[in-house]
Short mmCIF file of C-alpha atoms in Angstrom, two decimals:
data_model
loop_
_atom_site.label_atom_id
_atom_site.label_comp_id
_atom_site.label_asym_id
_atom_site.label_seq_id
_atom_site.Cartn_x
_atom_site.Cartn_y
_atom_site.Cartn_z
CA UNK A 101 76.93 40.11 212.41
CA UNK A 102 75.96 38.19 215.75
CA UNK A 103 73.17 39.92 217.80
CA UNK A 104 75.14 40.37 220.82
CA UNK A 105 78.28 41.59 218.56
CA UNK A 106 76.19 44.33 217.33
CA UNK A 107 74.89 45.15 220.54
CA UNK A 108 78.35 45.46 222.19
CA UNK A 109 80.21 46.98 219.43
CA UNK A 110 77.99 49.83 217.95
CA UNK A 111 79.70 53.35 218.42
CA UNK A 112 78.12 56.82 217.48
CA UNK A 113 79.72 57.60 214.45
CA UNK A 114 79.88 60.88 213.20
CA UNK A 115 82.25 60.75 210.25
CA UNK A 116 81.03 59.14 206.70
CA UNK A 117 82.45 58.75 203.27
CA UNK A 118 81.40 60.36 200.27
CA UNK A 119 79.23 56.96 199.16
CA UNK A 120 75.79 56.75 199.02
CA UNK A 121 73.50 54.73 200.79
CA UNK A 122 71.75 51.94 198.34
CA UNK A 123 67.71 51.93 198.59
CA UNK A 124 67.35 48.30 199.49
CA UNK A 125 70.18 49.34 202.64
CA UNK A 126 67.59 52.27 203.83
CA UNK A 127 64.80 49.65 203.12
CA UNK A 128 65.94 47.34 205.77
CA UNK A 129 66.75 50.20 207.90
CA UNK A 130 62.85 51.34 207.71
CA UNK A 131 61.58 48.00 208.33
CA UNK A 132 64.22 47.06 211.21
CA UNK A 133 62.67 50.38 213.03
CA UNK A 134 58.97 49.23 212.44
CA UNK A 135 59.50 45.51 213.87
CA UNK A 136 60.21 46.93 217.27
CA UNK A 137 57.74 46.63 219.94
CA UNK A 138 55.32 49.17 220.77
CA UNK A 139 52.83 49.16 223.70
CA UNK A 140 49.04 47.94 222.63
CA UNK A 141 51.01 47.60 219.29
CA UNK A 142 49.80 50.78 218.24
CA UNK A 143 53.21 51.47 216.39
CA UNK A 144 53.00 55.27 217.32
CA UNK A 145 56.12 56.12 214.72
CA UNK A 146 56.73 57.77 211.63
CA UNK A 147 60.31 57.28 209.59
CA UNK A 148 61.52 60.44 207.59
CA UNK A 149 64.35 59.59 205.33
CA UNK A 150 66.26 62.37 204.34
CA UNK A 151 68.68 62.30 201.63
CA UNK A 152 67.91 66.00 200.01
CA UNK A 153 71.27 67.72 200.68
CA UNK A 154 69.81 70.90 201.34
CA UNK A 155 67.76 69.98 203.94
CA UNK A 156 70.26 67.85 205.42
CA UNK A 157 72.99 70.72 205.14
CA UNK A 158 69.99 73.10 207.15
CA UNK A 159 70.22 70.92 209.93
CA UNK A 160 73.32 72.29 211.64
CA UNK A 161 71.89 75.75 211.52
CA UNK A 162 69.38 74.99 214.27
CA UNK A 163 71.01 72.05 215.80
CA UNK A 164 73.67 72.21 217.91
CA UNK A 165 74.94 68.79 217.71
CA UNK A 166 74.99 68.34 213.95
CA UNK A 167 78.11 69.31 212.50
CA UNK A 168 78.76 65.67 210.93
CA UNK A 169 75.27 66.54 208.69
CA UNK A 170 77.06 68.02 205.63
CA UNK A 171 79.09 64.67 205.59
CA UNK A 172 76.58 62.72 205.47
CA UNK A 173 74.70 60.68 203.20
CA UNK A 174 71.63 60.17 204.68
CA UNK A 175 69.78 60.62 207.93
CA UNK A 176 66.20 58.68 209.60
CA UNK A 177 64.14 60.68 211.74
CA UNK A 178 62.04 59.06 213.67
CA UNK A 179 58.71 60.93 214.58
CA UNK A 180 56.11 60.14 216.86
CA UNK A 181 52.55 60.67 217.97
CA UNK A 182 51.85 61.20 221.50
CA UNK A 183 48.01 61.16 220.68
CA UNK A 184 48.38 57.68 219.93
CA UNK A 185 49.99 56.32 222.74
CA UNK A 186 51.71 57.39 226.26
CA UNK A 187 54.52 55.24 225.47
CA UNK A 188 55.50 57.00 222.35
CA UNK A 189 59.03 58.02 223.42
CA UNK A 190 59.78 54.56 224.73
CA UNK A 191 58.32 52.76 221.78
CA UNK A 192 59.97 55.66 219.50
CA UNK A 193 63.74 55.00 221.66
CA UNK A 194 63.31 51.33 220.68
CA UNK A 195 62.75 51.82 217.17
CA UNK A 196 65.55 54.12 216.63
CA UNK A 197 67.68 51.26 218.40
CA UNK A 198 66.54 49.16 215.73
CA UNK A 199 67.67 51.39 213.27
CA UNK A 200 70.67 51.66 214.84
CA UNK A 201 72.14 48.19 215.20
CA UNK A 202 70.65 47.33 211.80
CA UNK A 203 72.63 50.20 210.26
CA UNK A 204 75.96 48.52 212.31
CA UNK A 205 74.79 45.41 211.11
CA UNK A 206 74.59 46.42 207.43
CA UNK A 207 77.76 48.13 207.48
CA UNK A 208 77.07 52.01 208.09
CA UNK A 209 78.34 54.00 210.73
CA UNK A 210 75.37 56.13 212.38
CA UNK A 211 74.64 58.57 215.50
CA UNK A 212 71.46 59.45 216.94
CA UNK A 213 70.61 63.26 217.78
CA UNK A 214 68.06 64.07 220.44
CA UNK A 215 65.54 66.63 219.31
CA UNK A 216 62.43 65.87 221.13
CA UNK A 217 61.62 67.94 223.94
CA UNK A 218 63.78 70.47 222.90
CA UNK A 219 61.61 73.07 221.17
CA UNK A 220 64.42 75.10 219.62
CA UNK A 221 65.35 71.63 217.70
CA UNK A 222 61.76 70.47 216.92
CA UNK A 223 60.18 73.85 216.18
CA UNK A 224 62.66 73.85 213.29
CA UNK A 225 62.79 70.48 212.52
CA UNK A 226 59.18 70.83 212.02
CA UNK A 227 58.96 73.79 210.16
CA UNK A 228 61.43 72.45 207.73
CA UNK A 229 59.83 69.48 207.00
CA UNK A 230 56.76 70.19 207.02
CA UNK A 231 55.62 68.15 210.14
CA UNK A 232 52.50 67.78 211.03
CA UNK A 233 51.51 69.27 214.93
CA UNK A 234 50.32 65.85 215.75
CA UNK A 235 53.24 64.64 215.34
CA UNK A 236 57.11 65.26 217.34
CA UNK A 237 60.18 64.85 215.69
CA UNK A 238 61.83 62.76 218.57
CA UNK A 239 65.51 61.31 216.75
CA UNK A 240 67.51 62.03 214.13
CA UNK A 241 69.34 58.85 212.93
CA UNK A 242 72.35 60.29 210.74
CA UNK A 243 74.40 57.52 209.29
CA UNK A 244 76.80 56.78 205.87
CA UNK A 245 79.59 54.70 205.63
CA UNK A 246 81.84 54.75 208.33
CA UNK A 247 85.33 56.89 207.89
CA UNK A 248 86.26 56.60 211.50
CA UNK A 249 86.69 53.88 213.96
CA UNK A 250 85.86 53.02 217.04
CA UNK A 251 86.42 50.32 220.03
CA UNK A 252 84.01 48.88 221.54
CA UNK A 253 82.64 50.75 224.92
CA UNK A 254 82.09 48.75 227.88
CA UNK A 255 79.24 50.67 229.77
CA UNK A 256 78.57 47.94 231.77
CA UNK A 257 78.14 49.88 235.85
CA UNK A 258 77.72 46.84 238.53
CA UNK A 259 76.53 49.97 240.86
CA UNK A 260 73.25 50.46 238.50
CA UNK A 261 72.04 46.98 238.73
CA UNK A 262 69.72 46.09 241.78
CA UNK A 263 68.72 42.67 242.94
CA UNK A 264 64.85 41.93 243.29
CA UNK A 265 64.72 45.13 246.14
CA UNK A 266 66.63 48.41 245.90
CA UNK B 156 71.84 34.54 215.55
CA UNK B 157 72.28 37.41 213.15
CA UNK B 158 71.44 40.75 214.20
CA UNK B 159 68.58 41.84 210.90
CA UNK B 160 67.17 38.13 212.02
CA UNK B 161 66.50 39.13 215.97
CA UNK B 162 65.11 42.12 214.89
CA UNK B 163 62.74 40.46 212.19
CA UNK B 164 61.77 38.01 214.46
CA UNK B 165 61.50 38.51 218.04
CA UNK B 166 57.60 38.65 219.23
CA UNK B 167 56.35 38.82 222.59
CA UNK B 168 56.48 35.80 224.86
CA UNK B 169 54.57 35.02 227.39
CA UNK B 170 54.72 31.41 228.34
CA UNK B 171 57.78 29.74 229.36
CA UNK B 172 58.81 26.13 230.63
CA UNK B 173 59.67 25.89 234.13
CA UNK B 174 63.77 26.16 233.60
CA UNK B 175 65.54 28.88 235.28
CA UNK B 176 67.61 31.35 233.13
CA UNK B 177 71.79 31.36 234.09
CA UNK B 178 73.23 33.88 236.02
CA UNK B 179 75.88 34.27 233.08
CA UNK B 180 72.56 34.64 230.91
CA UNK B 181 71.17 37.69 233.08
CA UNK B 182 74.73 39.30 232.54
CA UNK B 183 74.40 39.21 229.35
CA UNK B 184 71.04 40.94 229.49
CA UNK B 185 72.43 43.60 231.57
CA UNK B 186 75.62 44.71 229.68
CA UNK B 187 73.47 44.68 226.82
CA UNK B 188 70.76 47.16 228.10
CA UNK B 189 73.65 48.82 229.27
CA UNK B 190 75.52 49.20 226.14
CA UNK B 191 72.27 51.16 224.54
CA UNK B 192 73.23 54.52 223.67
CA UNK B 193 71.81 57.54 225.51
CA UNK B 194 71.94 61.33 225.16
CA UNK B 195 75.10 63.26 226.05
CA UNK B 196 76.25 59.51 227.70
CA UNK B 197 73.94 60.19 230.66
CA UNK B 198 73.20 56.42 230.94
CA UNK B 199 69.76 57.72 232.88
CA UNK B 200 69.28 53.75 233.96
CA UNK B 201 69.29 51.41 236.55
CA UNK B 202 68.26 47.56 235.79
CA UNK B 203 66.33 45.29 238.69
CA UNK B 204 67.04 41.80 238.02
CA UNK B 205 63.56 40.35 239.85
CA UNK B 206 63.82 36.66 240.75
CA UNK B 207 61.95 36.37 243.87
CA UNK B 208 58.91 33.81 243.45
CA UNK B 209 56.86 36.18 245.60
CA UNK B 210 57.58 39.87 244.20
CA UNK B 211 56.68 38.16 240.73
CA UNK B 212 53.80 36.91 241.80
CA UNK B 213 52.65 40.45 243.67
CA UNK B 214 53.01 42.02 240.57
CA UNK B 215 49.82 40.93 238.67
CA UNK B 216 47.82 42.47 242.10
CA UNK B 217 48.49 45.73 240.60
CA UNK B 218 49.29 45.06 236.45
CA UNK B 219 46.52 44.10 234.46
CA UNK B 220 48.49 42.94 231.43
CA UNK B 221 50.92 40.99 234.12
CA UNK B 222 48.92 37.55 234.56
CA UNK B 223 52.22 35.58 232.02
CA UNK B 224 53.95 36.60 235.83
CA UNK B 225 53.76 33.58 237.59
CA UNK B 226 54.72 31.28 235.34
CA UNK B 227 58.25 33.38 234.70
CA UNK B 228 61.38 32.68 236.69
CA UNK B 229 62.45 36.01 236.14
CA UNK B 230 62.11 39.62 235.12
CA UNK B 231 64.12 42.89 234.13
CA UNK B 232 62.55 46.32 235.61
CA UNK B 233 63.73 49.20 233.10
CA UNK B 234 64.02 52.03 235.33
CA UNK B 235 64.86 55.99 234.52
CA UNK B 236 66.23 58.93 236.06
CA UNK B 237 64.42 62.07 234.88
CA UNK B 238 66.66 64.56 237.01
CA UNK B 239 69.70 63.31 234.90
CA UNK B 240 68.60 63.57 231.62
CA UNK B 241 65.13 65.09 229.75
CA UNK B 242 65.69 61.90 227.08
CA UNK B 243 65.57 58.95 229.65
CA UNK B 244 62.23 57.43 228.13
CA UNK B 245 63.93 57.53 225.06
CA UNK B 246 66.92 56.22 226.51
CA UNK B 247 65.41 53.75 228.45
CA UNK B 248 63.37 52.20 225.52
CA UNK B 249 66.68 51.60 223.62
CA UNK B 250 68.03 49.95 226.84
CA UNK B 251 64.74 47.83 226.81
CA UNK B 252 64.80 46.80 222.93
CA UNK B 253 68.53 45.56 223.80
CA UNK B 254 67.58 43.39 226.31
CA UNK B 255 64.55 41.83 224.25
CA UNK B 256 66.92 41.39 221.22
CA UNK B 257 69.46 40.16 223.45
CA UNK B 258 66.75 38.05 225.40
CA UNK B 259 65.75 36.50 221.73
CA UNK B 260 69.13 35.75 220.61
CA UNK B 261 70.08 33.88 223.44
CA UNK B 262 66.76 31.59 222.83
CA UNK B 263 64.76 33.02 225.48
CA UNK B 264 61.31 34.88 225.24
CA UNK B 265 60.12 37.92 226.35
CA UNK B 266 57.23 40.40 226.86
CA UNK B 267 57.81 43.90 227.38
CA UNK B 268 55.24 45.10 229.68
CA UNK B 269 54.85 49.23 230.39
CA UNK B 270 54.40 50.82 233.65
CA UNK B 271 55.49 54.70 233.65
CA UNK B 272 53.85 57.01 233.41
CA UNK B 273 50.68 55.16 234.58
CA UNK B 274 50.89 55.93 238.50
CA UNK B 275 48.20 52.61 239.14
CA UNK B 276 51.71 50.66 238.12
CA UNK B 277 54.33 52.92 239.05
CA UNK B 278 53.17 53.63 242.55
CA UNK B 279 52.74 49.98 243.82
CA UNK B 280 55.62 48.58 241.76
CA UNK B 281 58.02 51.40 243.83
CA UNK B 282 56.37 50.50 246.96
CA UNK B 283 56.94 47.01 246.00
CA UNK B 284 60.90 46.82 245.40
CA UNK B 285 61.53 50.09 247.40
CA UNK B 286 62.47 52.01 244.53
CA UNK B 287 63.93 55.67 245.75
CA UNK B 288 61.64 58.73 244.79
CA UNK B 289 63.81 59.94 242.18
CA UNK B 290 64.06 56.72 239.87
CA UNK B 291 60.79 55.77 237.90
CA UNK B 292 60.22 52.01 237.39
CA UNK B 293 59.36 52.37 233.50
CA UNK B 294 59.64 49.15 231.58
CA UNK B 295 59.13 45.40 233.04
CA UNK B 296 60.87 42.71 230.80
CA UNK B 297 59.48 39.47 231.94
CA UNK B 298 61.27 36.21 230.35
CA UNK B 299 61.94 32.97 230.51
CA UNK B 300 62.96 29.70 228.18
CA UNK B 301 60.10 30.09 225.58
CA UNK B 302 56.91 27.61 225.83
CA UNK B 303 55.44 29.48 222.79
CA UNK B 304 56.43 29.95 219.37
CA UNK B 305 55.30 32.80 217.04
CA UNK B 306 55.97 33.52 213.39
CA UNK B 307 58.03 36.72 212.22
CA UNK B 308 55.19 39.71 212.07
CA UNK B 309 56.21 42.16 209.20
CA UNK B 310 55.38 45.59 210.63
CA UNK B 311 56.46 47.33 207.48
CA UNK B 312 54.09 50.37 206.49
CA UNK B 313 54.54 52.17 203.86
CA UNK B 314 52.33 54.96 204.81
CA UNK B 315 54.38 55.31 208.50
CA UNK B 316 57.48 56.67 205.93
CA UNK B 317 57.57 59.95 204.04
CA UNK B 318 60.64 61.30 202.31
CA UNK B 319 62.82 64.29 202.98
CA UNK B 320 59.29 66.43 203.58
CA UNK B 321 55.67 65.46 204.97
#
């Protein structure tokens, strides 16, 4: 798919068949998040895939958001470590973008969950896999072949674009 | 270009020729950090398109990683709204990869260069384009038609991914 295709057309999608994702698929998914940019390129991230259908089927219980989880496949969570850099959410949002359009790009329908800084979703994220305390469970990337449809979304807002001064 | 390609191969550029980039290009940059996803649909952003020779030029007074600056006809300024959502660095970085993939597939090059939350670049940069207290100026893409070229740099790590628990 065309760059600016996959840009423009990727939807959250929250509603998967029952097929798996193939290894080499997640594989291109983990190295699509690592070639974003990071600031110093100190690559503050960490990928978690999931794909044990207990934990992915725990989720929901301290998530509000996650409902689609016992659908799906698979999910990515991307982690990062704010000791390593002050950009780490930034760097962290542009990886999981990465993911993102690679997953439209490959096929797979996908959402992204915010955990990070909610503490009643990263406490038990944490806890659940075993999550180190340097690091912060930021974005949970849950994806699986699309069984819903969506349009493309212009979000484009003339009224949030500014011209050299504000 | 296809989408797996822009992400495998975009790298930050910082020279460019002296050619100025279309207005119909810079649209294309902006619906496309636009059409990043973002929590609960907040879109938290606003996008500066900076094209005045002299604000480019201030900005290397007060950026120490900014001296590609003059030699760029143009620049994007990421910028966030905390008060409307807790996720808009996260949001914000997704906005920003868009624009650099976007950048890259429409044969420009572009640097990514950070300002929030380091108040040395914030604070001046604000002053600067007259940004209102409640917006932070987070991201500066600066671009132009590419004078550089850089091989693909595989990121991959294995050691950045665990699966389903730490």
């Amino acid at each position: 798919m065309e760059t600016l295709q996959a840009i423009f057309t990727r939807r959250s999608i929250r509603h998967y068949t029952k097929d798996p994702v193939s290894a080499e698929t997640v594989q291109k998914l983990l190295e699509a998040g690592m070639s974003g940019p990071s600031a110093c390129d100190f690559q503050p991230w960490h990928l978690v895939v999931i794909d044990d259908r207990k934990i992915l089927d725990e989720i929901p219980t301290f998530h509000a958001h996650a409902s689609m989880l016992p659908e799906a496949p698979m999910a990515i969570l991307v982690c990062g470590e704010p000791d390593v850099s002050r950009y780490w959410q930034q760097d962290c949002g542009a990886a999981a973008e990465n993911i993102l359009l690679a997953a439209h790009d490959l096929g797979l329908g996908a959402v992204w969950l915010g955990l990070y800084p909610r503490e009643n979703r990263t406490v038990p994220m944490r806890k659940l896999l075993n999550i180190p305390e340097n690091v912060s469970p930021m974005a949970l990337i849950v994806m699986g072949h699309p069984n819903e449809q969506k349009p493309p979304q212009g979000k484009f807002t003339e009224e949030k674009v500014h011209r050299n001064r504000w």
